[in-house]
Short mmCIF file of C-alpha atoms and ligand atoms in Angstrom, two decimals:
data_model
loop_
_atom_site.label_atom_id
_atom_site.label_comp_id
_atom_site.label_asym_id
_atom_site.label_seq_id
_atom_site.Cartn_x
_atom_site.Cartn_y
_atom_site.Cartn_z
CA UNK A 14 15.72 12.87 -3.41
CA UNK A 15 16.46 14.48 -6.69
CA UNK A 16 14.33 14.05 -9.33
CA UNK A 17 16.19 15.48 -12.09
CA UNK A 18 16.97 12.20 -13.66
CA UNK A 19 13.44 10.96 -13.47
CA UNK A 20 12.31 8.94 -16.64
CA UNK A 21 9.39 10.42 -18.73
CA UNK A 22 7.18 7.53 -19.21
CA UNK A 23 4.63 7.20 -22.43
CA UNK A 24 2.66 5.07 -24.29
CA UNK A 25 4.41 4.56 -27.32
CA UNK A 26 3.20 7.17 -29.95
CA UNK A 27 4.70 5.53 -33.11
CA UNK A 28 3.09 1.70 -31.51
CA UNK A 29 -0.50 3.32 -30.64
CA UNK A 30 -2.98 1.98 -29.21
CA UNK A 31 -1.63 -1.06 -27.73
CA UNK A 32 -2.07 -4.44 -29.22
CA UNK A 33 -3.95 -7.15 -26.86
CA UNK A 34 -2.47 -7.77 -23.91
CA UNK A 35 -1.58 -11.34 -23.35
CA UNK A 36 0.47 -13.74 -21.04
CA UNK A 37 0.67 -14.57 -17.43
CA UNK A 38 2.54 -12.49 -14.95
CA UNK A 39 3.59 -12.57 -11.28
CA UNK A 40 3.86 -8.79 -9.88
CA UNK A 41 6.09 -7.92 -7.25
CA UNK A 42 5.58 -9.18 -3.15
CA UNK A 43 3.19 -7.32 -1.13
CA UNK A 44 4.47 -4.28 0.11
CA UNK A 45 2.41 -4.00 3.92
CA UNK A 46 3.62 -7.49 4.10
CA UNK A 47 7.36 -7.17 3.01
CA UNK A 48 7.46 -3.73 5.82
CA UNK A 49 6.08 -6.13 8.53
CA UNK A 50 8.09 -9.29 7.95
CA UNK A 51 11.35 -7.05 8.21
CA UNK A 52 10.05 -5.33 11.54
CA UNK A 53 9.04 -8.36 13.33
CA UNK A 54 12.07 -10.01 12.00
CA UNK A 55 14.02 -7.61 13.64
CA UNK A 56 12.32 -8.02 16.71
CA UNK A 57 12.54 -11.31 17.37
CA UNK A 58 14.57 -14.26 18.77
CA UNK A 59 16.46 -15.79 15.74
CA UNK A 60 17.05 -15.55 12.35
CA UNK A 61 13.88 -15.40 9.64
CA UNK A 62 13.59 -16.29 6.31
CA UNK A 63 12.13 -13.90 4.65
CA UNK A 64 11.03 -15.08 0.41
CA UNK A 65 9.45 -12.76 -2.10
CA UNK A 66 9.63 -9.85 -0.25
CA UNK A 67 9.51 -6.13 -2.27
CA UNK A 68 12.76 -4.74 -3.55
CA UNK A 69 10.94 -1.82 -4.20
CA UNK A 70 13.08 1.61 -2.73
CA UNK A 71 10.14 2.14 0.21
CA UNK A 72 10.79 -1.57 1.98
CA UNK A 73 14.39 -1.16 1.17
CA UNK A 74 14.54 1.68 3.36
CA UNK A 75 12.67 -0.25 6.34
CA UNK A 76 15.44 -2.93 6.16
CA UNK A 77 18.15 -0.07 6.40
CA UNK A 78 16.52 1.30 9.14
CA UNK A 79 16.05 -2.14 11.34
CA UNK A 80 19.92 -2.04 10.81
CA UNK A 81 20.38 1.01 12.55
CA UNK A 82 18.54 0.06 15.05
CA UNK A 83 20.69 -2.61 15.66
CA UNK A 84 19.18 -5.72 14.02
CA UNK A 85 20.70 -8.00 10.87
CA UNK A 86 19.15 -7.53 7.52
CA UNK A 87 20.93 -9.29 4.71
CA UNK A 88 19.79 -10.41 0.86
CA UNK A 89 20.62 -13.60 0.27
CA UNK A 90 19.43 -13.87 -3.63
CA UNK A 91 16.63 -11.86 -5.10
CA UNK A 92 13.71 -11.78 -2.70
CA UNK A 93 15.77 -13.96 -0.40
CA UNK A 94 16.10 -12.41 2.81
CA UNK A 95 17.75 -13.26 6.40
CA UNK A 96 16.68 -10.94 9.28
CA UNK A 97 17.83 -11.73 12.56
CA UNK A 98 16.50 -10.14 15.81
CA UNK A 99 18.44 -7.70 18.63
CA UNK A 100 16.56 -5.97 21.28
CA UNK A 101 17.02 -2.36 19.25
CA UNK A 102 19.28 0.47 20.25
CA UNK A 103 19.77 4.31 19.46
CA UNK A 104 20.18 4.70 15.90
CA UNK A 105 23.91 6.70 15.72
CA UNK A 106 22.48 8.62 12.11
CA UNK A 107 18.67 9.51 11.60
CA UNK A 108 16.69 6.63 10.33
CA UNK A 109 15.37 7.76 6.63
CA UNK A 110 12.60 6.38 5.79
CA UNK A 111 12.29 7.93 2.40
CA UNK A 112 8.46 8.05 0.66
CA UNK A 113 7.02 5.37 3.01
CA UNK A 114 4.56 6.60 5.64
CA UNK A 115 3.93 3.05 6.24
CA UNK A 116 7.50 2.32 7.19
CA UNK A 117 8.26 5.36 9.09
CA UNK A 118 4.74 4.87 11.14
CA UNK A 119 5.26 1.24 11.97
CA UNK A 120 9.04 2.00 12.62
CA UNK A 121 8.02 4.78 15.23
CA UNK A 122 5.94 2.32 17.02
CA UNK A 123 8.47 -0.82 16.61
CA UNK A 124 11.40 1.19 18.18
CA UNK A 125 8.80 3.44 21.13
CA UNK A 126 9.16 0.95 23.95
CA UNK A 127 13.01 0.14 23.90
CA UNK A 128 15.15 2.52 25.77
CA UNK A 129 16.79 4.53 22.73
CA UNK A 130 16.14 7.88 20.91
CA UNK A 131 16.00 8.01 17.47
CA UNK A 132 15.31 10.74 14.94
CA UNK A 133 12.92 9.95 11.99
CA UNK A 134 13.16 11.66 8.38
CA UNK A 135 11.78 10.85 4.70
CA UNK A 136 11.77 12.61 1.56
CA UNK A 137 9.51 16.04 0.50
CA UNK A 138 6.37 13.74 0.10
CA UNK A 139 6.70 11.98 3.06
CA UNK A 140 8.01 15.39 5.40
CA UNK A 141 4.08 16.95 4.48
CA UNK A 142 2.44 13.91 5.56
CA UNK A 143 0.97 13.58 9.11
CA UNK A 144 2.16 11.92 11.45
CA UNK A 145 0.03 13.08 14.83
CA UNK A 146 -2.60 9.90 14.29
CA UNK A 147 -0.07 7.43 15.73
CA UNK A 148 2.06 10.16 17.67
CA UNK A 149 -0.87 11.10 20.00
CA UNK A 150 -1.61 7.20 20.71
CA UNK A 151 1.96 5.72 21.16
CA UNK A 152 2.35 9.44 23.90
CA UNK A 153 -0.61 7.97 25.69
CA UNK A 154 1.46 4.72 26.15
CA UNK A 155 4.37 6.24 27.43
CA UNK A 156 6.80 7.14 24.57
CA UNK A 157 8.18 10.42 24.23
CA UNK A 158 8.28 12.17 20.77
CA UNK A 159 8.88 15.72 19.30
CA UNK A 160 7.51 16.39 15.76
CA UNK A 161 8.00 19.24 13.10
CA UNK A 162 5.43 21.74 13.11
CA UNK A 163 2.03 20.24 12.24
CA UNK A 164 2.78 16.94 13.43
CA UNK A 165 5.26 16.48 10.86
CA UNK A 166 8.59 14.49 9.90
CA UNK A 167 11.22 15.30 11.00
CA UNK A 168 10.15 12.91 14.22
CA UNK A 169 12.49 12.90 17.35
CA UNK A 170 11.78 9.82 19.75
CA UNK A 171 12.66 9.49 23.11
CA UNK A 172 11.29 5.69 24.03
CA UNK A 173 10.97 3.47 27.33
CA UNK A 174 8.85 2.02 29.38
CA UNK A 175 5.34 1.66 28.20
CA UNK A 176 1.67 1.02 29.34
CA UNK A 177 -1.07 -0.34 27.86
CA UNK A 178 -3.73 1.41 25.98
CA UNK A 179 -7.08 0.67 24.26
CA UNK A 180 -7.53 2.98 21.05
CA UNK A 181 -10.51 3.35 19.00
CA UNK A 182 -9.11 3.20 14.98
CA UNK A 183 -11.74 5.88 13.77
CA UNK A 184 -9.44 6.60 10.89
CA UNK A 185 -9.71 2.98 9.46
CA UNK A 186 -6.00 3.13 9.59
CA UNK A 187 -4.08 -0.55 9.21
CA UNK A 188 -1.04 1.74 9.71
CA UNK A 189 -1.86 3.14 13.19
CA UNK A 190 -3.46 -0.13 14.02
CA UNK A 191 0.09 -1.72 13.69
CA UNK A 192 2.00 0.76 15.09
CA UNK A 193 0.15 0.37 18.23
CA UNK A 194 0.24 -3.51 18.52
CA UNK A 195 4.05 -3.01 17.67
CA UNK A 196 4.89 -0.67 20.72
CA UNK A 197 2.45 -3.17 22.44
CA UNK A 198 5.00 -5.67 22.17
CA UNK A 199 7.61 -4.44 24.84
CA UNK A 200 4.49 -2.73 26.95
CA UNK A 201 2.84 -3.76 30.46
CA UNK A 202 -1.17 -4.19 30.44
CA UNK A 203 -3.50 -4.30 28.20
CA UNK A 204 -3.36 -3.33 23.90
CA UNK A 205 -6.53 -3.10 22.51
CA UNK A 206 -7.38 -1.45 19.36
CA UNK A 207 -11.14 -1.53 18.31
CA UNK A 208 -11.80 -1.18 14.62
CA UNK A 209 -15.71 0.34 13.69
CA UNK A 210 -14.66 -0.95 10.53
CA UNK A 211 -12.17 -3.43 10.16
CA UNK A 212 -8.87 -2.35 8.07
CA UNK A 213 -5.81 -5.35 6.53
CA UNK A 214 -4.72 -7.59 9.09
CA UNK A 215 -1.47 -8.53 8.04
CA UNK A 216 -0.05 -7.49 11.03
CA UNK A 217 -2.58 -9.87 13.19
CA UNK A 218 -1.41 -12.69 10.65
CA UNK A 219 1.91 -12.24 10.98
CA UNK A 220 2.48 -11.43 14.70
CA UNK A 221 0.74 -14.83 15.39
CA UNK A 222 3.16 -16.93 12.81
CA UNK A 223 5.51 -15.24 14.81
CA UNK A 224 4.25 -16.74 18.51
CA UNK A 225 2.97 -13.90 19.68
CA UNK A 226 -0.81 -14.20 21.08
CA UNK A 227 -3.51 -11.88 19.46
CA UNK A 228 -7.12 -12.31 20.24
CA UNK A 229 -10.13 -11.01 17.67
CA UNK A 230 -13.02 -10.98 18.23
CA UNK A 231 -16.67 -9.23 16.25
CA UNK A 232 -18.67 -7.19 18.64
CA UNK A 233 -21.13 -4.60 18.27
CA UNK A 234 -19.15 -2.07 18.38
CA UNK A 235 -16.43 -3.36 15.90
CA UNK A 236 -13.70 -5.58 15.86
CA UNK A 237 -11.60 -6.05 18.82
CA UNK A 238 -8.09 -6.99 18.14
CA UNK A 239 -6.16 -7.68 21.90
CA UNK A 240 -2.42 -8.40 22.35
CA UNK A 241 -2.41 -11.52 24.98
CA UNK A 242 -0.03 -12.37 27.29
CA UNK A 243 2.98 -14.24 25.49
CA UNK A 244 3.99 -11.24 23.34
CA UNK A 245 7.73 -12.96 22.79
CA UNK A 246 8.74 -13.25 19.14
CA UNK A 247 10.18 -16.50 17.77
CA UNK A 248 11.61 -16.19 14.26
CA UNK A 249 9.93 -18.69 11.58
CA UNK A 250 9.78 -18.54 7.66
CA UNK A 251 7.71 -15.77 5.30
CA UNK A 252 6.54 -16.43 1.75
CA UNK A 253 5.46 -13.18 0.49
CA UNK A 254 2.70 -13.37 -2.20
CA UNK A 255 2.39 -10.73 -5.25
CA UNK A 256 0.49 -7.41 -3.64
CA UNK A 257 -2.71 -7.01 -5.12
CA UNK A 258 -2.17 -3.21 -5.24
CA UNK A 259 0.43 -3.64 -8.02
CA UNK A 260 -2.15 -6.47 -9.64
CA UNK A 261 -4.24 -4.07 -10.10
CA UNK A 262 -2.33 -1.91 -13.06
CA UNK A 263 -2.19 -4.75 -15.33
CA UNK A 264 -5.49 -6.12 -14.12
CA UNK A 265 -7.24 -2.94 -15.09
CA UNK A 266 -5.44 -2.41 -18.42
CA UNK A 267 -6.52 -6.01 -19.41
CA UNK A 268 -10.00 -5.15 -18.70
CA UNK A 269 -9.78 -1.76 -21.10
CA UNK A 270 -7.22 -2.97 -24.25
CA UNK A 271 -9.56 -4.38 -26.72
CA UNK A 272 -9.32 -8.07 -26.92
CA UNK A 273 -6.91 -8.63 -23.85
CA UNK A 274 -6.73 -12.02 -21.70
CA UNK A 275 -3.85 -11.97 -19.04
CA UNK A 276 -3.40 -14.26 -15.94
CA UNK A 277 -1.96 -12.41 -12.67
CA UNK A 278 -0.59 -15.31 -10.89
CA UNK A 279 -0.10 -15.74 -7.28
CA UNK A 280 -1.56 -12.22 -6.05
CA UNK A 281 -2.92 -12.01 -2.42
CA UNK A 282 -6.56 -11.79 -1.84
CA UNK A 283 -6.93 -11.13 1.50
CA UNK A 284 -10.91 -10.03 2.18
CA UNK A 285 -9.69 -6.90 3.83
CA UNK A 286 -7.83 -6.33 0.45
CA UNK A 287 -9.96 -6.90 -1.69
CA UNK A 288 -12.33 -4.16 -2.31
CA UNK A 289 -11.26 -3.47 -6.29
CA UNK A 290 -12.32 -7.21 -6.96
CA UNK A 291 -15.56 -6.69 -5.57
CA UNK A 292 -15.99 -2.90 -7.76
CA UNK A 293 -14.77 -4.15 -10.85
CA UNK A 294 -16.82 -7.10 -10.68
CA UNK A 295 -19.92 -5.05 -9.72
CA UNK A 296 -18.82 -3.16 -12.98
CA UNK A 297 -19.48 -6.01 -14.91
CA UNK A 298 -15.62 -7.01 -15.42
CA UNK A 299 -15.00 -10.64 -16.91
CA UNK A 300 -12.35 -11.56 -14.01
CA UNK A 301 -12.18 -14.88 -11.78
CA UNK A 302 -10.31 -15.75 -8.78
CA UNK A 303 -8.93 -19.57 -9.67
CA UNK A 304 -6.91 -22.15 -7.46
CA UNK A 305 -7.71 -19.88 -4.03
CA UNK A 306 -4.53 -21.50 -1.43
CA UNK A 307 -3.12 -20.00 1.37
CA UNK A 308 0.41 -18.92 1.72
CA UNK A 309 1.91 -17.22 5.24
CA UNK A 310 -1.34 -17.27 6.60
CA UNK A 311 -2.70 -14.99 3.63
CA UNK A 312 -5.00 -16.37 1.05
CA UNK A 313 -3.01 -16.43 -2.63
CA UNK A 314 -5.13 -16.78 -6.09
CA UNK A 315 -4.53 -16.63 -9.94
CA UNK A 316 -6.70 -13.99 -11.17
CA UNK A 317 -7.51 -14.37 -14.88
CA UNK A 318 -8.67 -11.20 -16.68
CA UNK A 319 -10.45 -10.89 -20.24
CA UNK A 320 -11.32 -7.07 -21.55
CA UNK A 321 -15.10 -6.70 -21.80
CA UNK A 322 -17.19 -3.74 -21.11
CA UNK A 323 -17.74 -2.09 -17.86
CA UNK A 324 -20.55 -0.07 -16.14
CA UNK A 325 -20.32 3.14 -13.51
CA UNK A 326 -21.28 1.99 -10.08
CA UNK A 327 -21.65 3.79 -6.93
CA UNK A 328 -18.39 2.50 -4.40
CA UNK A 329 -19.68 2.92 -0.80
CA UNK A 330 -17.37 4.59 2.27
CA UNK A 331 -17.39 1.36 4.13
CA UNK A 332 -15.14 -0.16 1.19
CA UNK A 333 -12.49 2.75 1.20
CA UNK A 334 -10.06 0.67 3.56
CA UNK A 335 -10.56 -2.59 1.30
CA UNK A 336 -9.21 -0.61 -1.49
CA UNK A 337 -7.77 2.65 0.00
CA UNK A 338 -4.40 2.29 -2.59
CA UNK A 339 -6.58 1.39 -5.45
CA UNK A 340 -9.09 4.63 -5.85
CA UNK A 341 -6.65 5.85 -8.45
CA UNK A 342 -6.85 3.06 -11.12
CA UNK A 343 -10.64 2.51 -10.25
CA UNK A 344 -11.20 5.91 -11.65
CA UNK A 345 -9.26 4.99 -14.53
CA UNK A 346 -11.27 2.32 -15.14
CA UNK A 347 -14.72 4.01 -14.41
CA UNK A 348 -13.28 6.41 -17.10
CA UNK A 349 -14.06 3.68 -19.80
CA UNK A 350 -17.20 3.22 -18.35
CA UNK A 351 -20.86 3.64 -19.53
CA UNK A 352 -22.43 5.90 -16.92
CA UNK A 353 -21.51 7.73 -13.95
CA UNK A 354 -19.46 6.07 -10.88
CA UNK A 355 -19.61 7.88 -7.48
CA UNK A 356 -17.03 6.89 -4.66
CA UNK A 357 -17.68 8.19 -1.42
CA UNK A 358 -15.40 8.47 1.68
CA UNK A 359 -12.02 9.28 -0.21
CA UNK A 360 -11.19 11.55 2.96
CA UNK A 361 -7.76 9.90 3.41
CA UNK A 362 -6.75 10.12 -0.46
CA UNK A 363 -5.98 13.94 0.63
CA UNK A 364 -3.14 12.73 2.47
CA UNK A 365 -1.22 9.90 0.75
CA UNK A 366 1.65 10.23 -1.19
CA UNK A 367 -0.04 13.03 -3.18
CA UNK A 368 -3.38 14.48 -2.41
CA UNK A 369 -4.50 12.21 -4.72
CA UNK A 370 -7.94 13.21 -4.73
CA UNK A 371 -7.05 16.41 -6.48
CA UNK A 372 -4.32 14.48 -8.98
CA UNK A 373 -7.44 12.12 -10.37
CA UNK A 374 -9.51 14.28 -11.01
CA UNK A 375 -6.87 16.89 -12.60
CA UNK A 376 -5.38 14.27 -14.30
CA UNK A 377 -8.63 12.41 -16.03
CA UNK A 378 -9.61 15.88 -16.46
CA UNK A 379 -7.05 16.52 -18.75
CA UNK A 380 -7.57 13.24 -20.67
CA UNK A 381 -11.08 14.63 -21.28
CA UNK A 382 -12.73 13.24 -18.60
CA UNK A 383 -15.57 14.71 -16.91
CA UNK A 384 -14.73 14.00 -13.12
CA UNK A 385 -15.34 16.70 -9.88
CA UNK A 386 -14.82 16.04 -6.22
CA UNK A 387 -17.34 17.35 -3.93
CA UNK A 388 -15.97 16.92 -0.29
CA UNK A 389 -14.72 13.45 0.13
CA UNK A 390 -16.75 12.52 -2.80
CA UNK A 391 -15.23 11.74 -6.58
CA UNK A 392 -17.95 11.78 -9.27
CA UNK A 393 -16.60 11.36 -12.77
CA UNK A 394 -18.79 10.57 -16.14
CA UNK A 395 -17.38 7.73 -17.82
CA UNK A 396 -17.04 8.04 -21.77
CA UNK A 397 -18.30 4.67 -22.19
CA UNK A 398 -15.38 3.53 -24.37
CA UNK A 399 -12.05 5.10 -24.59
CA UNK A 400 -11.54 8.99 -23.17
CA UNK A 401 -9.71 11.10 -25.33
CA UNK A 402 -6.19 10.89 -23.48
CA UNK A 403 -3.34 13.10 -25.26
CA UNK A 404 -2.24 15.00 -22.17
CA UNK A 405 0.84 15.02 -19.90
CA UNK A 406 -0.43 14.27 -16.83
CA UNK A 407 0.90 15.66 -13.52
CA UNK A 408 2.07 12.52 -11.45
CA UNK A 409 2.42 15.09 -8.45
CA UNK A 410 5.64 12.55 -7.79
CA UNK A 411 3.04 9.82 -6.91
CA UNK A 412 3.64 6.14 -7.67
CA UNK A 413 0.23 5.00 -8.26
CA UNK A 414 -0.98 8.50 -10.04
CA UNK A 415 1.47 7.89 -12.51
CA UNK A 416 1.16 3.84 -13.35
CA UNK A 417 -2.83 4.50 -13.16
CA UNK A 418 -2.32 7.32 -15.99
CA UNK A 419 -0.31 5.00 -17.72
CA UNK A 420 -2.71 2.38 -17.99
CA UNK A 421 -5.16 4.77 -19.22
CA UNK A 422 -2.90 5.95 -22.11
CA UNK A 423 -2.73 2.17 -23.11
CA UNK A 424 -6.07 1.96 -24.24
CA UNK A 425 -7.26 6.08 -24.86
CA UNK A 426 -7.95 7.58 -27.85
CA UNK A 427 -4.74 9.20 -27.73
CA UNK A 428 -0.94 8.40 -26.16
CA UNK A 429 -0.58 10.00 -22.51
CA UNK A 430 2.51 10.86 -20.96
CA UNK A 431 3.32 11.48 -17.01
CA UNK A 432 5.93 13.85 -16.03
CA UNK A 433 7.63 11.55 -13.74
CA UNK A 434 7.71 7.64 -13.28
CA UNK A 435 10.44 7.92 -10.87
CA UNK A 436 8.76 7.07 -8.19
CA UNK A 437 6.92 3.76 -9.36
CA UNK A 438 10.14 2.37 -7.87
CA UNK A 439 9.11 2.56 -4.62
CA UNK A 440 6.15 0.06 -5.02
CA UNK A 441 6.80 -1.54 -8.46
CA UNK A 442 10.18 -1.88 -9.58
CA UNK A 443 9.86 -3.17 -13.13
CA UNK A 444 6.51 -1.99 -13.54
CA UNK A 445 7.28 -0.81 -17.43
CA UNK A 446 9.13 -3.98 -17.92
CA UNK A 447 6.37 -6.38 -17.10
CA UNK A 448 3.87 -4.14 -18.93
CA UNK A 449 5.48 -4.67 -22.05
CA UNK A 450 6.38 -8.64 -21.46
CA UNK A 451 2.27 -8.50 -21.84
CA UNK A 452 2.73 -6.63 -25.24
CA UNK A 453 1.71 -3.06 -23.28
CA UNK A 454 3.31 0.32 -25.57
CA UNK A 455 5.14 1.97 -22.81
CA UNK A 456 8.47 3.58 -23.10
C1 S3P B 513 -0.94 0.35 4.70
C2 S3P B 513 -2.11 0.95 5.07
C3 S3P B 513 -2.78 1.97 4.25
C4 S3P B 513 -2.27 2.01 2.82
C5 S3P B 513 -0.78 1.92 2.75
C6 S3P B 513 -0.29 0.63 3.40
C7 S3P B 513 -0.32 -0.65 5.60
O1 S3P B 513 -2.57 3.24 4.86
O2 S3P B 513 -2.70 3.17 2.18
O3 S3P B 513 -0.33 1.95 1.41
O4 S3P B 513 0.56 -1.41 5.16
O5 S3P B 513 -0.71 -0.70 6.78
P1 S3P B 513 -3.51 3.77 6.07
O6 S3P B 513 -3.25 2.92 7.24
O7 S3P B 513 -3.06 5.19 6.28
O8 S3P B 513 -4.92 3.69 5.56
#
């Protein structure tokens, strides 16, 4: 993808710093959800209704690629989706899967046990990312695959028949997790995955609104999550609820713009989900959960946010998958912080869409903030009121680096800039839009 007519997003020099933020918003459907509704739409017996789901450029390359593998994906109105199952074929052009390792992983487990070979791509970010974690279980079902070097995209599959498997998730990885219980779908025997420590179960959820059978059950050694025996898919009806990892932009920047009281309505708060709740409100944030309902099997709140003052907190490893996607606006946060916040077990930030590890702390770095890594460790001094800010920070072509270094600039000392906002697109389409409908300087 080219990214010479990428936007240069800032924070309104001439409009600085941004007035209270006010209003109620709903953000954009939850992207793991939107990914899985289209695959198991594709998959199974009849047409589903798919409402709410992400238009955002990574899900709209999963529902291209379930139509090249054979299945129907069409928008009805915005959100409004009809996806009607085939069993899937070889794809006649390589299925793209642009920035989204959690489309092209899921994908490569969807398609492994159907008789078809198919050759996987994505885009620069996505073609460094690796792919050998659910490679090296789906080979020991059966399926056939050649990678790039290093385990790499592009991905050449060769699937068919395939056998059970129980996997240990040591990686905390709801991606390989899924793409295992996918492929277990057309396999004989047994799918097990055990999770030490459990990771987002939409794909549990969903398989079972979708007929399939999926025992769980807590045992000493972690969570066991079995396929049964009626693994058939039935088509039914998804609501999609807003994805807490876009919530948590404007949540944040409501907590750190002076005088700011904003209402995020209808966000998913799924426990496995929810680790930034539990942070922020361990950092003394003034936000509440209100009128908790469920909505496709996934619990659905209002949050209501009110800016207040926040304190640095250690975040243990245990809570990384809880809040894997939301590391980057936490240390935005803990930026405006009194005192020092330490998050451990950031391992897998090294291999997202940016190492984004190294783009936090380069980035609050040159806002003025004092932040290191050591190992999987981020320690970073908060300023205990608004950093300096005034840099142009290095998005590293990152989605979340750039909105998080956004948020910052709404509320720093001086405006930031990021040198591309491109790419918010492929989570948050309208992400500047909605900023500003809350009275947010961003242009
Ligand atoms: C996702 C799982 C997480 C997360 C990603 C979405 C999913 O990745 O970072 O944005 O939908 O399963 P990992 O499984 O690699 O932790």
């Amino acid at each position: 993808m080219s990214m010479a007519a990428t936007p240069l997003l800032r924070n309104r020099a001439e409009a600085f710093p941004s007035p209270a933020l006010r209003g109620a918003i709903e953000v954009p459907g939850d992207k793991s959800m939107s990914h899985r509704a289209l695959i198991l739409g594709a998959l199974a017996d009849g047409t589903t209704r798919i409402a709410g789901l992400l238009e955002g450029r990574d899900v709209l390359h999963t529902a291209e690629a379930v139509r090249r593998f054979g299945a129907t994906a069409e928008r009805i109105a915005p959100g409004a989706w009809h996806v009607t199952g085939t069993r899937w074929r070889s794809p006649v052009i390589p299925v793209d899967c642009g920035n989204s390792g959690t489309g092209v992983r899921l994908l490569m487990g969807a398609a492994a046990g159907f008789s078809l070979a198919a050759l996987f791509t994505g885009d620069r970010s996505l073609s460094k990312r690796p792919m050998e974690r659910v490679l090296d279980p789906l080979r020991a079902m059966g399926a056939g695959f050649d990678a790039s070097e290093g385990g790499r995209l592009p991905v050449r599959l060769r699937g068919g028949t395939l056998g059970g498997l129980c996997f240990r998730n040591e990686r905390a990885s709801a991606q390989v997790k899924s793409a295992i219980l996918l492929a277990g779908l057309q396999a004989q025997g047994e799918v097990e995955v055990v999770e030490p420590v459990p990771t987002r179960d939409h794909m549990e959820n969903m398989l079972r609104a979708f007929g399939c059978e999926v025992e769980i059950c807590d045992e000493a050694d972690g969570r066991h999550i079995r396929l049964g025996g009626r693994r058939a898919l039935a088509a039914t009806s998804v609501r999609i609820p807003g994805d807490p990892s876009s919530a948590a932009f404007p949540l944040v920047a409501g907590l750190l713009v002076p005088g700011s009281e904003i209402i995020l309505r209808s966000v998913m708060v799924n426990p496995l989900r929810a680790g930034l709740f539990a942070t922020l409100a361990e950092m003394g944030a003034d936000l509440r959960l209100d009128d908790a309902r469920s909505m496709s099997g996934e619990q659905v709140a209002d949050i209501k946010v009110r800016f207040g003052p926040l304190h640095g907190v250690v975040v243990p490893a245990e809570r990384a998958p809880s809040m894997i996607d939301e590391y980057p606006i936490l240390a935005v946060a803990a930026a405006f912080a009194t005192g020092r916040t330490v998050m451990h077990g950031l391992a897998e930030l090294r291999v997202k869409e940016s190492d984004r590890l190294a783009a936090i702390v380069a980035g609050l770095r040159a806002c003025g903030v004092d932040a290191w890594d050591e190992g999987d460790t981020l320690i970073l001094e908060g300023c205990g009121g608004p950093p300096p800010g005034g840099a142009d920070v290095a998005a590293h072509d990152d989605h979340r680096i750039a909105m998080s270094f956004l948020v910052l600039g709404l509320a720093s000392q001086n405006p930031v800039s990021v040198d591309s906002a491109g790419m918010i697109a492929t989570s948050f389409p309208g992400f500047a839009m909605l900023m500003r409908s809350l009275g947010a300087r961003i242009s």
